[in-house]
Short mmCIF file of C-alpha atoms in Angstrom, two decimals:
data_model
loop_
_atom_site.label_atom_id
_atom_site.label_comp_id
_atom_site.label_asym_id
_atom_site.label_seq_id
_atom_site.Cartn_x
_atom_site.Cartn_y
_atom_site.Cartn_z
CA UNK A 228 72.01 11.87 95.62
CA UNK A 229 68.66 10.28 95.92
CA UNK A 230 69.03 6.27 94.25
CA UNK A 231 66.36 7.34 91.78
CA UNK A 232 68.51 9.61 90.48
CA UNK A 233 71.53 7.48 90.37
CA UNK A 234 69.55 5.08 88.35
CA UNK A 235 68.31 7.41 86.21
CA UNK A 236 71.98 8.87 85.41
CA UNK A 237 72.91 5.11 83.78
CA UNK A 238 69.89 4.83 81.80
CA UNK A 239 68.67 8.16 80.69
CA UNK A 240 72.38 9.92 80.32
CA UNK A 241 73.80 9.52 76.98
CA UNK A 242 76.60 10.72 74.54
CA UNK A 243 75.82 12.29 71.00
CA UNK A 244 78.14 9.39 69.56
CA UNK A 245 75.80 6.88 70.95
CA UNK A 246 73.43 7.33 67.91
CA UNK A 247 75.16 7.62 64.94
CA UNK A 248 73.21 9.34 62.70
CA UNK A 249 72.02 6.56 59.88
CA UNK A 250 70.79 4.85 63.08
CA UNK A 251 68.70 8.36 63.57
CA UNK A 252 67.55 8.54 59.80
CA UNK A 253 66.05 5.23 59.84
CA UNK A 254 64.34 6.02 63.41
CA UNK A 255 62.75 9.06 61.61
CA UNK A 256 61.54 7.32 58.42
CA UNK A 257 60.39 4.74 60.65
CA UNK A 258 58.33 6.89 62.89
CA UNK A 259 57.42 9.56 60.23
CA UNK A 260 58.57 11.98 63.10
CA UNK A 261 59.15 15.45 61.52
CA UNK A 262 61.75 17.68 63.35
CA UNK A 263 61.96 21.53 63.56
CA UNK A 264 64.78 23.76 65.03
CA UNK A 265 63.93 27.01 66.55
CA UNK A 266 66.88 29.89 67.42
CA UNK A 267 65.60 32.77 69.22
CA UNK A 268 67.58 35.54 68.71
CA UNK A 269 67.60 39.18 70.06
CA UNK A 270 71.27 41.16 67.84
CA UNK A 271 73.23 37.95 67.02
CA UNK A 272 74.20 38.53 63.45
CA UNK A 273 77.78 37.44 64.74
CA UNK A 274 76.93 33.89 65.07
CA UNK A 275 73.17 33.25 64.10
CA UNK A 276 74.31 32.95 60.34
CA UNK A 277 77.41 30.02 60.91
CA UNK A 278 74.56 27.84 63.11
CA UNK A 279 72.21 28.05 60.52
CA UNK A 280 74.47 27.42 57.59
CA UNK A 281 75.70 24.66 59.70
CA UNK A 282 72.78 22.53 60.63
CA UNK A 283 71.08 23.56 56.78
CA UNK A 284 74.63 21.78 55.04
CA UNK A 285 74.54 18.35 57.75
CA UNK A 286 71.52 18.13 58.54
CA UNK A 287 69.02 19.19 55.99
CA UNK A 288 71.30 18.69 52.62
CA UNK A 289 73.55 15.76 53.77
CA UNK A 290 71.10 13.91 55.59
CA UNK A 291 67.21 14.89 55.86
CA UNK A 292 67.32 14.58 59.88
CA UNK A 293 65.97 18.71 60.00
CA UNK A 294 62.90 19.52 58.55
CA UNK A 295 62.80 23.02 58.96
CA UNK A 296 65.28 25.82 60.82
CA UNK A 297 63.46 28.93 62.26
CA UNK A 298 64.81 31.99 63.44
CA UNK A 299 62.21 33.76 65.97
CA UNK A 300 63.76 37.63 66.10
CA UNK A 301 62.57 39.28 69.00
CA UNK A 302 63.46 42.86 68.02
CA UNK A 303 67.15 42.66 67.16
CA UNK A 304 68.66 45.92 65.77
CA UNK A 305 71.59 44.54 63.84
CA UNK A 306 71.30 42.65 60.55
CA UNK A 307 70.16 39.45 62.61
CA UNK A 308 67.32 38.72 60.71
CA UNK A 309 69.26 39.26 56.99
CA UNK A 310 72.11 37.06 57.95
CA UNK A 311 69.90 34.01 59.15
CA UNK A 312 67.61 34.51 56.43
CA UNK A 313 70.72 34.36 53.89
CA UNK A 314 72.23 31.22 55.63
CA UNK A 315 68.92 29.05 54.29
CA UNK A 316 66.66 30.21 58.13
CA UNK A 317 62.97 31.04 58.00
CA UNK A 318 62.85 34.22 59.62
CA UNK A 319 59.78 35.39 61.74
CA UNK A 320 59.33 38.21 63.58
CA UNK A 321 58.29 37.65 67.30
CA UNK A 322 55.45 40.34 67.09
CA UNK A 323 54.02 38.67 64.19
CA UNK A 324 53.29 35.66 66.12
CA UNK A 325 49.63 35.64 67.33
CA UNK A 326 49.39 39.38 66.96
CA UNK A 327 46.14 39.08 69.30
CA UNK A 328 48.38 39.13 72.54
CA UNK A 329 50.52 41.71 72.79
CA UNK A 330 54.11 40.70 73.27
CA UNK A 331 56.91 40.89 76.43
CA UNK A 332 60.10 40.89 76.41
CA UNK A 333 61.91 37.94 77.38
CA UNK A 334 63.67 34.89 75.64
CA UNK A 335 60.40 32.15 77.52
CA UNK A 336 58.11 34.47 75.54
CA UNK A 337 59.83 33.74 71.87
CA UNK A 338 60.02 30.15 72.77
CA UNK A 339 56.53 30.01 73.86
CA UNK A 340 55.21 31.71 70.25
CA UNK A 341 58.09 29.49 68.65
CA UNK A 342 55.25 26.64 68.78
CA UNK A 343 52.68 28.68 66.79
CA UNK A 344 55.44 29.29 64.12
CA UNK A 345 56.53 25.80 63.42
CA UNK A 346 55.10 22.16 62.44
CA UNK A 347 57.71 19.37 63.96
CA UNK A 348 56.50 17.29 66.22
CA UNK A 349 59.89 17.29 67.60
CA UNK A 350 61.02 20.78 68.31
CA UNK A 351 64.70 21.72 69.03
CA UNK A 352 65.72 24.84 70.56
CA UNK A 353 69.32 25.79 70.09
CA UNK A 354 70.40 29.63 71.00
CA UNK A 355 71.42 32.30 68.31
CA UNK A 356 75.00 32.65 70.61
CA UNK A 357 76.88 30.14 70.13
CA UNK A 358 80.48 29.89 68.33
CA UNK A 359 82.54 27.03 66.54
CA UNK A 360 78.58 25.50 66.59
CA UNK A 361 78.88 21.66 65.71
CA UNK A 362 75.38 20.17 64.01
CA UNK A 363 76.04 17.38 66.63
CA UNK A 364 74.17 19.75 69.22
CA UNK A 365 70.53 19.44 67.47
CA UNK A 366 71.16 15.51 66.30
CA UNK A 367 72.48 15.00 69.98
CA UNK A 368 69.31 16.18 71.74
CA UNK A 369 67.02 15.06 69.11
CA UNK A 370 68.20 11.13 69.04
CA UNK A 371 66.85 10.05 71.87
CA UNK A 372 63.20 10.88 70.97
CA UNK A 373 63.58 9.63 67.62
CA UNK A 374 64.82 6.44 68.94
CA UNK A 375 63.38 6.42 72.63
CA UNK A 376 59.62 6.10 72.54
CA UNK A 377 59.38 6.85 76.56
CA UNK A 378 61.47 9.81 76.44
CA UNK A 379 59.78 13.32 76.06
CA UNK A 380 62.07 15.99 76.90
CA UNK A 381 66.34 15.94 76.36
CA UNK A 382 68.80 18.59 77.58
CA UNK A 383 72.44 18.43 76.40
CA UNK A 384 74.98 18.54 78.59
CA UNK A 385 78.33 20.09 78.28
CA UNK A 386 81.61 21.86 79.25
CA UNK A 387 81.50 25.72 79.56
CA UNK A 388 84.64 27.20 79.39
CA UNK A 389 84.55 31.13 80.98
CA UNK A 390 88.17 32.33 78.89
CA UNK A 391 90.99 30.16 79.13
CA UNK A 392 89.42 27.97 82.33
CA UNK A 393 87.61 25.07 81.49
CA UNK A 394 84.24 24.27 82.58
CA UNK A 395 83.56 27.68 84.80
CA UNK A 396 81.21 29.12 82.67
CA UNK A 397 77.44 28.50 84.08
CA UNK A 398 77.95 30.79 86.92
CA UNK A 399 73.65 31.26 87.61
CA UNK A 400 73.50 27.30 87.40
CA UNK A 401 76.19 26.55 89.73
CA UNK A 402 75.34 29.60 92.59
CA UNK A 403 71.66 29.53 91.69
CA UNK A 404 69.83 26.60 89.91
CA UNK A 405 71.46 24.15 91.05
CA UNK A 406 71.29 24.69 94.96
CA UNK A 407 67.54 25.15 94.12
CA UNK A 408 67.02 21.74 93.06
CA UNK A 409 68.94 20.01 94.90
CA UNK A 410 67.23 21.57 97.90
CA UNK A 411 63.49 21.23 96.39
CA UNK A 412 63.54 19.10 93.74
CA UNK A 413 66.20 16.60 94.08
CA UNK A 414 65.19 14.14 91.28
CA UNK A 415 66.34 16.71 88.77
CA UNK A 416 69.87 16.41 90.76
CA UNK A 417 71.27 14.90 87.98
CA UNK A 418 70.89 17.08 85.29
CA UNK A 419 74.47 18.85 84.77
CA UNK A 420 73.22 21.70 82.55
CA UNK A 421 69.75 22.87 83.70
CA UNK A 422 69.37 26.06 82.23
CA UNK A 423 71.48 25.14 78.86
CA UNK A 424 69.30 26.31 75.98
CA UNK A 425 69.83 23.44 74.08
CA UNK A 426 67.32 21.01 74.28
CA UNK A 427 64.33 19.21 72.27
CA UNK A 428 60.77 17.71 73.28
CA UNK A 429 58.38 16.21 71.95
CA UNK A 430 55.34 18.63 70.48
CA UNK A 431 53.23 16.96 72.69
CA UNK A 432 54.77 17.98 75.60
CA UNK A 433 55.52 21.66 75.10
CA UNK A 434 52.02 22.80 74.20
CA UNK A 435 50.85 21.45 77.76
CA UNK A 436 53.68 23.19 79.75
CA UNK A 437 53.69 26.83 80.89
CA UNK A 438 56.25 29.29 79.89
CA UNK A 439 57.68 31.77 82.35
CA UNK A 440 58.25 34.51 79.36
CA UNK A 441 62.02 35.13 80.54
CA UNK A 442 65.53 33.95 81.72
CA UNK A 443 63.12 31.22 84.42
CA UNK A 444 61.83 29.33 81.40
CA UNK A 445 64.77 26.64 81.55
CA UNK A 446 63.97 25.71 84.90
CA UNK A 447 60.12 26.04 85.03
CA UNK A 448 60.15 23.43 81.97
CA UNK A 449 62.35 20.93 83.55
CA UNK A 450 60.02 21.19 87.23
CA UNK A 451 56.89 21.24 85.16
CA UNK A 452 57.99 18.42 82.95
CA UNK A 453 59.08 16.54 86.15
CA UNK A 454 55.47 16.79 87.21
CA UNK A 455 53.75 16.01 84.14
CA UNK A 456 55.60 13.05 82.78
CA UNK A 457 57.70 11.67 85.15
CA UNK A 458 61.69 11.30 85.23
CA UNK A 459 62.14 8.87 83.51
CA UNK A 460 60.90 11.10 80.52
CA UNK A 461 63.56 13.10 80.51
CA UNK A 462 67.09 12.38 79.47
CA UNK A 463 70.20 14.20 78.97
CA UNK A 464 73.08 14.10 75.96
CA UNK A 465 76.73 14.91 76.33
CA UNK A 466 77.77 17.08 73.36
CA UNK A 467 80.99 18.15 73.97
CA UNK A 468 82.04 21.71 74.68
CA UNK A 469 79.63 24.86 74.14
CA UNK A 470 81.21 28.46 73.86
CA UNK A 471 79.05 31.16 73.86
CA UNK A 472 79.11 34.79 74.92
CA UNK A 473 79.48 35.70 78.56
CA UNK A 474 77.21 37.87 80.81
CA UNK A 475 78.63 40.77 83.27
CA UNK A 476 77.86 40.13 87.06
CA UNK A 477 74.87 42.20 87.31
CA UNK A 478 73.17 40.94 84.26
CA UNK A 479 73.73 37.19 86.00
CA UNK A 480 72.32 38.52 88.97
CA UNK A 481 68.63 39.71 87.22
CA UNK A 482 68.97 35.96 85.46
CA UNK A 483 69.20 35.20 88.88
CA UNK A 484 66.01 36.95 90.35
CA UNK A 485 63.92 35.77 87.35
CA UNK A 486 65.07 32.28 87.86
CA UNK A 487 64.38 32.51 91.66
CA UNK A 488 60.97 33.56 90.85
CA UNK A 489 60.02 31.16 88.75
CA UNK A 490 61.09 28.59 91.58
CA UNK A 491 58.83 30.47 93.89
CA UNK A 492 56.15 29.96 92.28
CA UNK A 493 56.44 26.38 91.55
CA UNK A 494 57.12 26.06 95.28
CA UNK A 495 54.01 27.43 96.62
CA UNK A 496 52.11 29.40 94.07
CA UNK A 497 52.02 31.82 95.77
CA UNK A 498 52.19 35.92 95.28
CA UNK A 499 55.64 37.27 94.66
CA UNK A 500 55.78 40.33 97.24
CA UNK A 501 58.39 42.20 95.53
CA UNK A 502 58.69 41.50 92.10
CA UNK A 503 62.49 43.76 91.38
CA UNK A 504 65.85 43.53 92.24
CA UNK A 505 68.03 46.56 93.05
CA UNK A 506 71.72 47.01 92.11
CA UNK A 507 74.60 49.42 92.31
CA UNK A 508 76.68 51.25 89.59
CA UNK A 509 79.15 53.57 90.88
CA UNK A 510 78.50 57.41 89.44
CA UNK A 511 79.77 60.48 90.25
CA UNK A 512 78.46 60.69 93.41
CA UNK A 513 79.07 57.00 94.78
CA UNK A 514 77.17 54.00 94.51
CA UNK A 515 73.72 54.57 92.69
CA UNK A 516 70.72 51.93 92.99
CA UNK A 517 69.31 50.62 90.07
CA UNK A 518 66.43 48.65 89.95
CA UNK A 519 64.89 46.10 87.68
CA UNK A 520 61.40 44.40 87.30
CA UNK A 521 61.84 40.73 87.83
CA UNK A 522 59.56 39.18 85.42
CA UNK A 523 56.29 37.99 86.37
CA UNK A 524 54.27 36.86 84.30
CA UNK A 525 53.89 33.20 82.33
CA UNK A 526 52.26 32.34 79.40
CA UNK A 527 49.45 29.56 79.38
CA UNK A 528 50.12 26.32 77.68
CA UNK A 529 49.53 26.70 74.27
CA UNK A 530 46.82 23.85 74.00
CA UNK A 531 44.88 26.46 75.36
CA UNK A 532 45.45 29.22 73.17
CA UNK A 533 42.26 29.39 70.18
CA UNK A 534 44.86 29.89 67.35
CA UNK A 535 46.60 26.75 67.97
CA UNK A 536 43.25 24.81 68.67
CA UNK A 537 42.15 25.84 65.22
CA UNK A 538 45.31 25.40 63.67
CA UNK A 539 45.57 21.51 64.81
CA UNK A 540 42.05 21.26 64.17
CA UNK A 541 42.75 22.40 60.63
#
């Protein structure tokens, strides 16, 4: 591990109980900072409903650290959008985002029109899949900007149990995100959940960044935010344990492609020569290839999109 990154690991790693959260409430009324939450969610009425009700009650009723909670639905066909809107969520629907551009799917998409749809200038995201949520993720990650003024970006960091085995789950980071930086991109060595999707910036630093519009837009933040403000911008918060549901093999394996991509094109910017990825089902007559479209495309960073322009002009 590079020495730089060693440093980095004792001053820019941190626990959630490091910051109680009066300490956090009188950063915030100090700084005037306003914080929102975002949950994209795609048929998560299961759990989107408990997070919601969960960070409204500690952190919005109990203590003013939240400002707002919104739920971005990207299409779910379940009662996702009822149940978060009944827990206390704004709900908004993806396509109703800056209509002008015609949606994709993909979870760096939502995200990306996420910025549009709320006012913070901290934004959290936390995802719409999580059980036994504790309101200690969002007032984890959003601390040490409240408190930090050099810090722009935090990602917590946690155990992921896969069933009864502790701390297996993160299968694409372990066989696929981390090799790839380590290998290319070795400051960002010490970050032990790189594609978690929990993690806050600063408004300032989203709306320069690009977002791949799928499963790559964990990774293409943290390299692009590596470029654009420096390491020691970025920080990491120990929450605990996250439990969440699982993917099958072959849907880790197109996170996998899309993630690989994305690293591709940070390495050399440079055209992807076969954007898919072929698997096999066994059918009646053997094995059967299916293939899927890796995704390709990334959305600008929103400073340059009119809509926002005029909006922050307004």
């Amino acid at each position: 591990m590079l020495e730089e990154v060693e440093r980095w690991l004792s001053t820019r790693s941190w626990s959630v109980t490091d910051r109680p959260l009066h300490q956090l409430l009188n950063a915030k009324q100090r700084t005037g900072q306003s914080v929102s939450v975002v949950l994209p969610a795609l048929n998560e009425e299961e759990t989107v409903g408990d997070i919601v009700a969960v960070i409204r009650h500690d952190l919005m009723q109990q203590v003013p650290l939240v400002d707002e909670i919104v739920v971005v639905d990207s299409g779910s066909t379940d009662r996702t959008s009822e149940v978060a809107a009944a827990a206390g969520a704004r709900v908004v629907h993806r396509d109703a985002i800056l209509p002008r551009i015609p949606t994709v799917p993909g979870k760096g998409e939502v995200l990306w029109r996420s910025l549009l749809a709320t006012g913070g200038d901290i934004v959290c995201f936390i995802d719409a899949d999580l059980k036994e949520f504790r309101s200690e993720f969002v007032s984890g990650i959003v601390g040490p900007l409240l408190t930090e003024p050099g810090v722009d970006l935090v990602k917590a960091m946690y155990d992921r149990p896969l069933g009864q085995a502790a701390g297996q789950g993160g299968r694409v980071t372990e066989l696929m995100a981390r090799p790839l930086l380590n290998m290319h991109w070795p400051q960002l060595a010490g970050f032990v959940q790189p594609l978690g999707g929990e993690y806050a910036a600063r408004r300032g630093l989203l709306e320069q960044l690009p977002f791949p519009v799928g499963y790559g837009v964990e990774l293409g933040m943290l390299v692009d935010a590596l470029h654009l403000v420096g390491l020691d911008a970025l920080a990491q918060v120990d929450v605990g344990v996250r439990k969440h549901r699982h993917q099958d093999g072959q849907a880790l394996g197109r996170m996998s492609a899309a993630i690989y991509r994305t690293a591709q094109l940070r390495l050399a910017r440079g055209h992807l020569i076969r954007p898919s990825l072929t698997q096999f089902e066994r059918g009646e007559d053997g094995f059967e290839p299916r293939t899927y479209s890796v995704d390709t495309e990334e959305r600008p960073p929103m400073v340059e999109i009119v809509e926002y322009a005029s909006r922050k002009v307004a």
